[in-house]
XYZ file of C-alpha atoms in Angstrom:
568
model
C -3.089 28.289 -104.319
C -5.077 29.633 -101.961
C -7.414 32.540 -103.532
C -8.500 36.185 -102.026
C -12.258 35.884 -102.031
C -14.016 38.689 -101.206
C -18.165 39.184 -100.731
C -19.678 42.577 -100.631
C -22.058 43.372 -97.844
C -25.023 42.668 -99.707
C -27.102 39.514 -100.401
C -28.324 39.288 -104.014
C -29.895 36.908 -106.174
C -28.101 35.403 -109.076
C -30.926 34.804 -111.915
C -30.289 31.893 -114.011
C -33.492 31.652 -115.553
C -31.932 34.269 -118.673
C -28.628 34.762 -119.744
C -28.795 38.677 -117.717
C -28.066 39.158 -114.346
C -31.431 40.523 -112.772
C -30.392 41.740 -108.743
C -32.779 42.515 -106.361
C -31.663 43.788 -102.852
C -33.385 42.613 -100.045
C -33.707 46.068 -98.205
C -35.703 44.838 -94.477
C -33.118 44.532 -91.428
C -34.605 40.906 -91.039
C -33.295 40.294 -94.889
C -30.302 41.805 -94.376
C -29.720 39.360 -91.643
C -30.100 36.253 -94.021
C -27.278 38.012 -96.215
C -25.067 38.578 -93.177
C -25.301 35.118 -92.184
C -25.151 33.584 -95.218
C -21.890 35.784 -95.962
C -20.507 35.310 -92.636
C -20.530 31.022 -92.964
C -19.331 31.312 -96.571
C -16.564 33.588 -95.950
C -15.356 31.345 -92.768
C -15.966 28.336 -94.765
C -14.302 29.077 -97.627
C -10.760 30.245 -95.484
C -8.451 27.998 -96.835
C -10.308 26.305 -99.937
C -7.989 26.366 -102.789
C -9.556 28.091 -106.115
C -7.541 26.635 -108.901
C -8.771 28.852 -111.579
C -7.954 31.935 -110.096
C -5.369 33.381 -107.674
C -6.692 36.690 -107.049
C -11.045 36.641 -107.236
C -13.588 39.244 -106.148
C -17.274 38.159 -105.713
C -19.919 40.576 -106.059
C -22.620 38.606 -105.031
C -22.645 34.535 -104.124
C -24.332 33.817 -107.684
C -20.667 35.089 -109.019
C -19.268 32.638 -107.782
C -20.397 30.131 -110.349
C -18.680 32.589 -113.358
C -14.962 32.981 -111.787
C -14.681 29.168 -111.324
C -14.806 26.507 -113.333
C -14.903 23.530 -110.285
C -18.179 22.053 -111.215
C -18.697 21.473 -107.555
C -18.641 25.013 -106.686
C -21.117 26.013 -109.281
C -23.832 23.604 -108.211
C -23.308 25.638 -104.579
C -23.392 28.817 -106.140
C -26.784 27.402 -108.225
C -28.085 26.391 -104.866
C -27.250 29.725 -102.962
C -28.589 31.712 -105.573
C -31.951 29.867 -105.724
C -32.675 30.107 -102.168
C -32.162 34.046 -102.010
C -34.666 34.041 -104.929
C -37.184 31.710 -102.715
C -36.210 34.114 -100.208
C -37.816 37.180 -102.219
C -40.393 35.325 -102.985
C -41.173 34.451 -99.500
C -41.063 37.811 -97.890
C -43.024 39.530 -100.920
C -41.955 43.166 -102.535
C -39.494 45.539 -100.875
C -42.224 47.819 -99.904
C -44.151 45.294 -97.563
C -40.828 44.568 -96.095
C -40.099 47.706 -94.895
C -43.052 47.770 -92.711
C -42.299 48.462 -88.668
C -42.242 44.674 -87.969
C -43.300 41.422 -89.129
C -46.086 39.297 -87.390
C -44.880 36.662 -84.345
C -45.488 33.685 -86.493
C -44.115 35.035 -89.665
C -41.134 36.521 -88.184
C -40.795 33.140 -86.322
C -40.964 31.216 -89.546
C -38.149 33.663 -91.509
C -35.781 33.119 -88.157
C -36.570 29.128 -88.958
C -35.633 30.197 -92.440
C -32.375 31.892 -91.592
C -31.262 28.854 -89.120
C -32.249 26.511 -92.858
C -29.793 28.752 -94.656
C -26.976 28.598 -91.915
C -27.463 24.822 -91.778
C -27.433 24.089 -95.454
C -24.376 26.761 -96.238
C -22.648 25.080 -93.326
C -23.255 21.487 -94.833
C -22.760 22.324 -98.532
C -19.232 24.283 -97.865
C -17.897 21.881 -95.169
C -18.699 19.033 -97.943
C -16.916 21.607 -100.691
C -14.115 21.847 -98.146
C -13.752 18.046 -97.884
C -13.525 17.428 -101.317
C -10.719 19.669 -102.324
C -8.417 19.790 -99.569
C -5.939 17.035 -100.060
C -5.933 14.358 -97.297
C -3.132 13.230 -95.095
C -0.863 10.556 -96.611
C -0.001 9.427 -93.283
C -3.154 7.600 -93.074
C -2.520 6.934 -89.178
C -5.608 4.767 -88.528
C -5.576 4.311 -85.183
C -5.071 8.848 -84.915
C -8.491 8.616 -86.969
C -10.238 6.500 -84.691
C -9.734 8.445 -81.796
C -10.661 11.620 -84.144
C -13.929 9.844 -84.850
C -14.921 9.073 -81.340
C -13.919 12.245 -79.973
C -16.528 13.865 -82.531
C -19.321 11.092 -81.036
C -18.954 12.112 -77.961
C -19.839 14.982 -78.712
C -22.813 14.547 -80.616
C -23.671 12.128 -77.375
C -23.383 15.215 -75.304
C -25.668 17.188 -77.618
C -28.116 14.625 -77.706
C -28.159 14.137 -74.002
C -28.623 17.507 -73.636
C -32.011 18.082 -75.644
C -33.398 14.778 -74.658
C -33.160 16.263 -70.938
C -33.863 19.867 -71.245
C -35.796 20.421 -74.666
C -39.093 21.041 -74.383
C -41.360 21.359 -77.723
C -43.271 24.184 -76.623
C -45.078 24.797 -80.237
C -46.178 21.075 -80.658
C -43.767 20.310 -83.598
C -43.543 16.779 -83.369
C -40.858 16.032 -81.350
C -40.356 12.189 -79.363
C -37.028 10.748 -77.713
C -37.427 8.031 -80.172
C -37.446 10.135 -83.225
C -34.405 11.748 -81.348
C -32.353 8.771 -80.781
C -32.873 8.246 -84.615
C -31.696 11.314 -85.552
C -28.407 10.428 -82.922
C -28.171 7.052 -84.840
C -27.880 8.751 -88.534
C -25.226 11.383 -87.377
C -23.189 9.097 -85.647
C -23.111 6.424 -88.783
C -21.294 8.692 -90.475
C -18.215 8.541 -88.618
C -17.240 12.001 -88.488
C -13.577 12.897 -87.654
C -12.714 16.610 -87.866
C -14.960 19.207 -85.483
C -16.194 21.275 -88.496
C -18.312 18.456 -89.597
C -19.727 17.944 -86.047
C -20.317 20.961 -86.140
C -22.542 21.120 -88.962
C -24.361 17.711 -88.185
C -25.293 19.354 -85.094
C -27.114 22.070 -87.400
C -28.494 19.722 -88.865
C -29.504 17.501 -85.863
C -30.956 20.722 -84.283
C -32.973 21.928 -87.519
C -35.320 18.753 -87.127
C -36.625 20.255 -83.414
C -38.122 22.632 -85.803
C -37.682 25.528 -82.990
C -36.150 28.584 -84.625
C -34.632 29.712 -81.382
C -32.952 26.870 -80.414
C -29.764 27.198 -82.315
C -25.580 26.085 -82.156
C -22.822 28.268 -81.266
C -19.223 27.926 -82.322
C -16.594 28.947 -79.817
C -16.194 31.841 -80.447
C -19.661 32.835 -80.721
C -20.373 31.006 -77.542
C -17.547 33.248 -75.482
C -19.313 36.024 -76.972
C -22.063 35.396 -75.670
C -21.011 34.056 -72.392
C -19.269 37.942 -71.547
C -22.511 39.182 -71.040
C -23.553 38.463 -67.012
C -25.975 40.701 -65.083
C -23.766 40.470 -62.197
C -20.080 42.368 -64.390
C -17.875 40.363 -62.749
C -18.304 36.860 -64.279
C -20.920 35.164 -62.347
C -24.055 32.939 -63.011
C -25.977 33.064 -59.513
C -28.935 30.514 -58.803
C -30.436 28.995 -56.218
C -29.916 25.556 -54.841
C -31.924 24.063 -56.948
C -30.587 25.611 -59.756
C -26.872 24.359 -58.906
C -27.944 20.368 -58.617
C -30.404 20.307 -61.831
C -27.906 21.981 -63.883
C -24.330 20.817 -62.825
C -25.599 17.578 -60.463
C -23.310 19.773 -57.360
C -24.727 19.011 -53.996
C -23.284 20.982 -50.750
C -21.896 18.304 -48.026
C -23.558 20.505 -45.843
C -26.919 21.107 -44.604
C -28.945 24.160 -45.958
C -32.338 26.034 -46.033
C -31.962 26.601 -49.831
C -31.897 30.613 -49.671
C -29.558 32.678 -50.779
C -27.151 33.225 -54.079
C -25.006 29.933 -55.368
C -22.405 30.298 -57.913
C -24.330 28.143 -60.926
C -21.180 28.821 -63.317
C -18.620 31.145 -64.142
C -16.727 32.744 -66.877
C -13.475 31.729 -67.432
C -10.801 34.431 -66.948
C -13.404 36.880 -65.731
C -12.946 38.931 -62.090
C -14.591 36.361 -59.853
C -12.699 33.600 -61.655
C -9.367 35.717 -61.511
C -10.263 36.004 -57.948
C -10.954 32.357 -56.810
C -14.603 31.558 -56.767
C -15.074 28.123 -57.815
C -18.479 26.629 -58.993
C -20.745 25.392 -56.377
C -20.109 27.843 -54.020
C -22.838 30.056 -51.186
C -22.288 34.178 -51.182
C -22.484 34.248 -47.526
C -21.625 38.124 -47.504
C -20.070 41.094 -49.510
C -18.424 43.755 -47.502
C -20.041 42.273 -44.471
C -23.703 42.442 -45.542
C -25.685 38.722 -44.874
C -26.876 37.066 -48.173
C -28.963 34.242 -46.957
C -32.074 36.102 -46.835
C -31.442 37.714 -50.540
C -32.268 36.210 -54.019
C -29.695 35.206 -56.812
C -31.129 39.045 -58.768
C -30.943 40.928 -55.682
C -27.154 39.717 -54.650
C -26.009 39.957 -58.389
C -27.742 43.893 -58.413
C -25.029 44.003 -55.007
C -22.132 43.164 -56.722
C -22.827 45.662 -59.770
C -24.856 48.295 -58.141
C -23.439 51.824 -57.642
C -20.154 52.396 -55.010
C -19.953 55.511 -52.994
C -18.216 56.845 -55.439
C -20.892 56.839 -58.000
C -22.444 59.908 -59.129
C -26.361 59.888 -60.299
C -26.951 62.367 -62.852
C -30.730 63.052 -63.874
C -30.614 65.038 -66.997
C -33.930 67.074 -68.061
C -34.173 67.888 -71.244
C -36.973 69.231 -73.974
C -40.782 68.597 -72.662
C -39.950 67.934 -69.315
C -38.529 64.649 -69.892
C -36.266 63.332 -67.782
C -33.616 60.585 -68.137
C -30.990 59.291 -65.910
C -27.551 58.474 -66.430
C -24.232 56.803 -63.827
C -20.989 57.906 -63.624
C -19.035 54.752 -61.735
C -16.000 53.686 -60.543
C -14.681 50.836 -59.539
C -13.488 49.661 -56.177
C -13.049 46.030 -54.468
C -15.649 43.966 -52.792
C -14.717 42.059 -49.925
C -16.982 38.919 -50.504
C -17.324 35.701 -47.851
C -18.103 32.463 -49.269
C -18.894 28.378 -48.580
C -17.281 25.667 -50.660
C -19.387 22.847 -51.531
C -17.437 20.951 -48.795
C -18.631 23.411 -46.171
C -15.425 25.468 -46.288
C -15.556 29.198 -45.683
C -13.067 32.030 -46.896
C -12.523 35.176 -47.594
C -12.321 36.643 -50.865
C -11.403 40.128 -52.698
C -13.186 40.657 -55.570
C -11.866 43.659 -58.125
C -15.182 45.139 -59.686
C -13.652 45.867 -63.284
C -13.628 49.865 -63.959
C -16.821 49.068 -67.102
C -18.641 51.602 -69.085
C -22.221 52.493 -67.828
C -25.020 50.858 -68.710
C -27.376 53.195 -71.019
C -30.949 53.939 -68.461
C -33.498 52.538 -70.828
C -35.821 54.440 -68.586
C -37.337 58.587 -69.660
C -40.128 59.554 -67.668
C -42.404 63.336 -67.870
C -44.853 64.978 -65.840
C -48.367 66.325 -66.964
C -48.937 69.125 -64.577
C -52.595 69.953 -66.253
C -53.826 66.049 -65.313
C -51.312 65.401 -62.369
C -49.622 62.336 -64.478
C -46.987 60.664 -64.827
C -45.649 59.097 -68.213
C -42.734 56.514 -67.720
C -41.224 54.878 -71.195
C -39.388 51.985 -70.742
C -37.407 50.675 -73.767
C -35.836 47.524 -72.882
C -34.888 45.085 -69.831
C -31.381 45.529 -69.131
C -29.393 45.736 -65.754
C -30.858 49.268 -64.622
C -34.509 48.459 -65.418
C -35.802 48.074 -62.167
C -33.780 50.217 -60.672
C -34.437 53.457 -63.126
C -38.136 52.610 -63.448
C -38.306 52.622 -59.460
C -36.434 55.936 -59.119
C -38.819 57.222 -62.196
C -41.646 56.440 -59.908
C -40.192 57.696 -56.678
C -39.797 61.422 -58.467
C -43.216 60.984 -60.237
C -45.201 60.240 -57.374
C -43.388 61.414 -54.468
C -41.770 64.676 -55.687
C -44.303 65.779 -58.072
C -46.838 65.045 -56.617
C -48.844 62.446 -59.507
C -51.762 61.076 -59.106
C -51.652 58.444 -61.853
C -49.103 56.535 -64.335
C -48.842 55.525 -67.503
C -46.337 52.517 -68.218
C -45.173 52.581 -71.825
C -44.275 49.049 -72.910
C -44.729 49.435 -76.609
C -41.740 48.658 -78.947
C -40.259 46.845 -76.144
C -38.709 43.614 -77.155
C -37.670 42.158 -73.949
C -34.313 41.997 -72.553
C -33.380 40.253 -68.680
C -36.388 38.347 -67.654
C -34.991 38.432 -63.954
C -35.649 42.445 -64.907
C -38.537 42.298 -65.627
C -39.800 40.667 -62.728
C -38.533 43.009 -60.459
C -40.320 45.545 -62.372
C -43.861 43.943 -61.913
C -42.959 43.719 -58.016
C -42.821 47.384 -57.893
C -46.312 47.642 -58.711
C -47.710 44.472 -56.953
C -47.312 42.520 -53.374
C -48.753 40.661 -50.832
C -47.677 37.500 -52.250
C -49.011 38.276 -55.969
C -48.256 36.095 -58.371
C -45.926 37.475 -61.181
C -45.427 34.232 -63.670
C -45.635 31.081 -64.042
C -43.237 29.199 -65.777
C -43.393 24.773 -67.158
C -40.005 23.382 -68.111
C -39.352 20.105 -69.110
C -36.932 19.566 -66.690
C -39.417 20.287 -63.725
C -42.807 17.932 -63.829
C -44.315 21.020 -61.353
C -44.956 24.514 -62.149
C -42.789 27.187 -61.436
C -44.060 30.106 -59.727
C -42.830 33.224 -58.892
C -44.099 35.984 -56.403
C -43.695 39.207 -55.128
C -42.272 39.255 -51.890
C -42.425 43.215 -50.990
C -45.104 43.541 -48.068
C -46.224 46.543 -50.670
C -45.796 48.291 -53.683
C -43.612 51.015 -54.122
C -46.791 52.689 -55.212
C -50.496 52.520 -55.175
C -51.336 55.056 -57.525
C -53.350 54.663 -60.778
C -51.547 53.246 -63.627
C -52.475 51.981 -67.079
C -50.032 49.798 -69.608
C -49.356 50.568 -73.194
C -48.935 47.737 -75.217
C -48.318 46.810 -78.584
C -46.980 43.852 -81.424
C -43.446 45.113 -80.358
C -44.161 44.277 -76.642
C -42.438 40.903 -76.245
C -40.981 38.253 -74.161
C -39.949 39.756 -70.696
C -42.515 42.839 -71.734
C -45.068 40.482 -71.668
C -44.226 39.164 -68.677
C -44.636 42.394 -66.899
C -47.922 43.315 -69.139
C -49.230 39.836 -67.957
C -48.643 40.148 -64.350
C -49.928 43.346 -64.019
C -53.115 42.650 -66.491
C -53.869 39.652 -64.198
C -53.986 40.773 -61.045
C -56.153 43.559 -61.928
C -53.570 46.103 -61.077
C -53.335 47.875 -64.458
C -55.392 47.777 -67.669
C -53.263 47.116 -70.880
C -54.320 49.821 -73.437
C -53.136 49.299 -77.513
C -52.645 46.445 -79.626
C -52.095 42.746 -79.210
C -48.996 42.258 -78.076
C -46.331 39.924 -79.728
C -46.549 36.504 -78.335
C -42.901 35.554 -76.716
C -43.057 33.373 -74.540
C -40.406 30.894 -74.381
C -37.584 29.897 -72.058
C -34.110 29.651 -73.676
C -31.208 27.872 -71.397
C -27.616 28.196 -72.931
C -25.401 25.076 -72.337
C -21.332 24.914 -72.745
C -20.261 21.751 -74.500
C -17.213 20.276 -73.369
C -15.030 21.479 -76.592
C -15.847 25.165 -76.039
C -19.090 25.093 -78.115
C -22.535 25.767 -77.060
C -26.222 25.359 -77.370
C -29.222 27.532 -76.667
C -32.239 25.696 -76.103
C -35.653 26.134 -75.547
C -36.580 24.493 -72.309
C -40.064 25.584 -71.547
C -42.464 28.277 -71.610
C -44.109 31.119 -69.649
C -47.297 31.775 -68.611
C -49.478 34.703 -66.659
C -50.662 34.302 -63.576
C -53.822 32.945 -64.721
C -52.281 30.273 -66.505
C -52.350 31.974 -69.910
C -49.396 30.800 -72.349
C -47.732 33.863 -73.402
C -46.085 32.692 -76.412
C -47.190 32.723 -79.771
C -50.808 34.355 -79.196
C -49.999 37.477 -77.051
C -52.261 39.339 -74.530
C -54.729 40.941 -75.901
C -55.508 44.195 -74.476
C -58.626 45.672 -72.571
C -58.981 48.940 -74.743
C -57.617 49.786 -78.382
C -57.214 53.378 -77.280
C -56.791 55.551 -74.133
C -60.316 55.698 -72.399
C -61.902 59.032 -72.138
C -64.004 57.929 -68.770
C -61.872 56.792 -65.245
C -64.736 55.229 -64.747
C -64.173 52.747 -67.950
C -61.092 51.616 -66.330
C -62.168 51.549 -63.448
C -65.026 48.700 -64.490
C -62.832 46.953 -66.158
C -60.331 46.335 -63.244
C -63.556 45.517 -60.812
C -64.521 43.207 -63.599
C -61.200 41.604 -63.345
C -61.494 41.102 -59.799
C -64.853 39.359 -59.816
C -63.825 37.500 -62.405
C -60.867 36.118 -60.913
C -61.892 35.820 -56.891
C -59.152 34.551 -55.312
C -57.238 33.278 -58.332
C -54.279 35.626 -57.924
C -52.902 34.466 -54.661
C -54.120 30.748 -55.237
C -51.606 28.152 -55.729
C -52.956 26.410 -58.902
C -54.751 27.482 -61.710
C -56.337 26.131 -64.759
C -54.015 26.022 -68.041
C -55.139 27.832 -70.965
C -55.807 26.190 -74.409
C -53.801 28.307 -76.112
C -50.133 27.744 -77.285
């Protein structure tokens, strides 16, 4: 019979060294993550196990487990469960240093590689649990299990293709295609049948990249994650390049390579409901040209503000000043080219969607003429808040100098954050560099404004919450000797994460290269380190440091090449 099992929200430890229960509660959000996910695989897992002891059972914590049954296999899990949350405590020290404002890159790196362990092993220990008490068929259909079993290899096939192509071992970990292939070999021995033990092979398959942000999604966690697209209607955008190295597509036409492709789409979504197929060229929308536009700058198009949409810029206490959109929604006639060279006309319905938050509050110091802009994350209004922030600062108010506040900022849209550094830079300035494993070049993006929206003064504040795309901006700016950064060392980032659909509705993410600055400094792991702890009492400080910069780096920022840095 099947029982009612039910886990409270919290993670404890079961202590089996004494005959007492001693509980500890692990009381830091990154904690309380291991408990969700730990909770969240057992409770899926265990949907449908039949507890013979009881009908009715209520867990407290996963150490109870072991005293409401008496199935020696479950037991040994619960033993197993409840030792790990104790390493667990042990690893991340007292309560009281946990609750500190955030752990270091490389610890917090190695507790994410700790949570992906526990999600493996709970995966692999239940599905195994699962196996051994659910009664098989009795039609034993052997030929039906066959197919079962190389439906499942084909998967793992597809997974392993996958990394062996794109995965790139950034951090040095160990990683070889041979060592790979191995890994392939031992999966596929087992002759897997049903997707739930795919499924966790995969884990484990991907746990020996040692990359704690390379992880598997199930279906339902990869539609999830798949409803999130800058553009609101459905639509990955790319270049041309982008289309053939990830879906092999190549136009039967001929082409200069600019302008927006469709790379994917999401199933059911507007632009699907309305007919855009993978593969093909945004030629126009509502009669404005593409070809001449980026992939950000045509999916910023298709989302940005109708006629209808009111701007609202709300003062409030201080001075500070924050904006906010009221939209609506209205169709968008679009043009586009099939792969085969076809054109046609398309009406896209914009879905009526609720506002994106401004991450973007700026103030005014009318005693030194400053501006102060705080920028909290990278979503789809970034650029476009940070720009308007500057606009009033500079334009209306009449500031001399700005202050970029970076610090707590975790990252967010890298394709964000790159329009952000062109508002400060130009004239062909290199923004960041970027080596995937797919690519044996460099990839290198620039600013393509003929000027910055502003040439005012402006320092960056940085600090260990500055991350990823954060960086990105801190690094581009720090490097072309356009701002100083002012704080502490900031978190170390940098790595490129691709997410891949697998043909039974799963996914991957997987780290497929890294980023560096425009002087070839690798961003991840190490961080930038800043140019002054604290806010500088003398311009002229700044101002040294900047000409310093410039010496030092000539002509480096508009060169082509640059040395790589040491550093990983």
């Amino acid at each position: 019979m099947v029982g009612k099992v039910l886990l409270s929200g919290a993670f404890v430890a079961h202590a089996h060294a004494t005959k007492d229960k001693h509980v500890r509660r692990l009381n830091h959000p990154r904690f309380e993550l291991i408990g969700r996910t730990c909770e969240k695989r057992v409770r899926n897992l265990l949907k449908g196990l039949h507890i013979h002891k009881n009908d009715n059972v209520v867990l407290n914590s996963i150490g109870d487990v072991a005293l409401a049954q008496g199935d020696v296999v479950v037991k040994h899990l619960a033993k197993w469960l409840s030792a790990l949350a104790v390493a667990l405590l042990l690893h991340g020290g007292t309560p009281g240093a946990a609750d500190a404002y955030m752990l270091a890159s490389a610890t917090e790196d190695k507790l994410l590689g700790v949570i992906r362990a526990i999600e493996t092993k709970t995966d692999s220990a239940l599905t195994g649990l699962s196996n051994l008490v659910t009664t098989p068929s009795s039609s034993g259909d052997a030929d039906a299990l066959q197919d079962a079993v190389e439906q499942q290899k084909a998967l793992v096939d597809e997974v392993h293709d996958v990394v062996r192509r794109n995965f790139d071992d950034s951090r040095h970990n160990g990683y070889t295609d041979d060592s790979w292939q191995s890994i392939r070999d031992s999966v596929v021995s087992r002759k897997l049948s049903d997707a739930s033990s795919t499924h966790s092979a995969i884990r484990e398959m991907l746990l020996t990249l040692k990359d704690p942000y390379t992880r598997f999604l199930s279906a339902d966690e990869f539609s999830a994650m798949s409803k999130y697209d800058i553009s609101g209607v459905g639509l990955n955008l790319g270049t041309k390049d982008d289309l053939q190295e990830k879906t092999g597509l190549i136009p039967k036409y001929s082409s200069n390579g600019r302008g927006a492709w469709v790379v994917g789409l999401i199933r059911s979504s507007a632009a699907d409901a309305a007919g855009i197929q993978q593969g093909d060229l945004l030629v126009s929308i509502d009669d404005v040209p593409l070809d001449q536009k980026t992939p950000f700058e045509v999916a910023s198009l298709i989302q940005s503000p109708t006629p209808e949409t009111e701007d609202i810029v709300e003062t409030g206490w201080f001075g500070i000043s924050k904006v906010s959109t009221s939209q609506s929604s209205t169709p968008l006639h679009v043009k586009v080219k099939r792969i085969t060279g076809e054109e046609m006309d398309i009406e896209l319905q914009r879905p009526q969607v609720v506002p994106t938050p401004s991450p973007v509050s700026y103030s005014f110091d009318e005693r030194k003429n400053s501006g102060y802009i705080k920028l909290s994350s990278f979503n789809a209004r970034a650029q476009r808040d940070v720009s308007r922030a500057v606009s009033d600062l500079v334009e209306h108010r009449g500031a001399t100098s700005l202050t970029l506040d970076l610090r707590g900022n975790r990252g967010g849209l890298v394709s964000e954050g790159i329009e952000v550094a062109k508002i400060f830079l130009s004239n062909d300035d290199v923004i960041v560099r970027s080596k995937l494993k797919a690519r044996t070049a460099e990839n290198v993006i620039r600013a393509t404004n003929p000027k910055p929206l502003t040439d005012v003064n402006l320092s960056v504040l940085v600090d260990g919450g500055t991350a990823s795309a954060s960086e990105i901006v801190a690094g581009a700016l720090q490097d072309n000797c356009r701002a100083p950064l002012i704080g502490q060392k900031t978190y170390g980032k940098g790595l490129i994460q691709s997410v891949y659909e697998l043909s039974d509705g799963s996914g991957l993410v997987l780290t497929v290269g890294s980023y560096l600055t425009p002087t070839g400094i690798n961003i991840d792991w190490e961080g930038l380190t800043p140019d002054f702890s604290s806010q500088p009492q003398r311009d002229e400080d700044i101002k040294s440091v900047l000409q310093a910069c410039r010496v030092r780096n000539g002509s480096i920022t508009s060169s082509s090449s640059f040395p790589s840095s040491s550093s990983s």
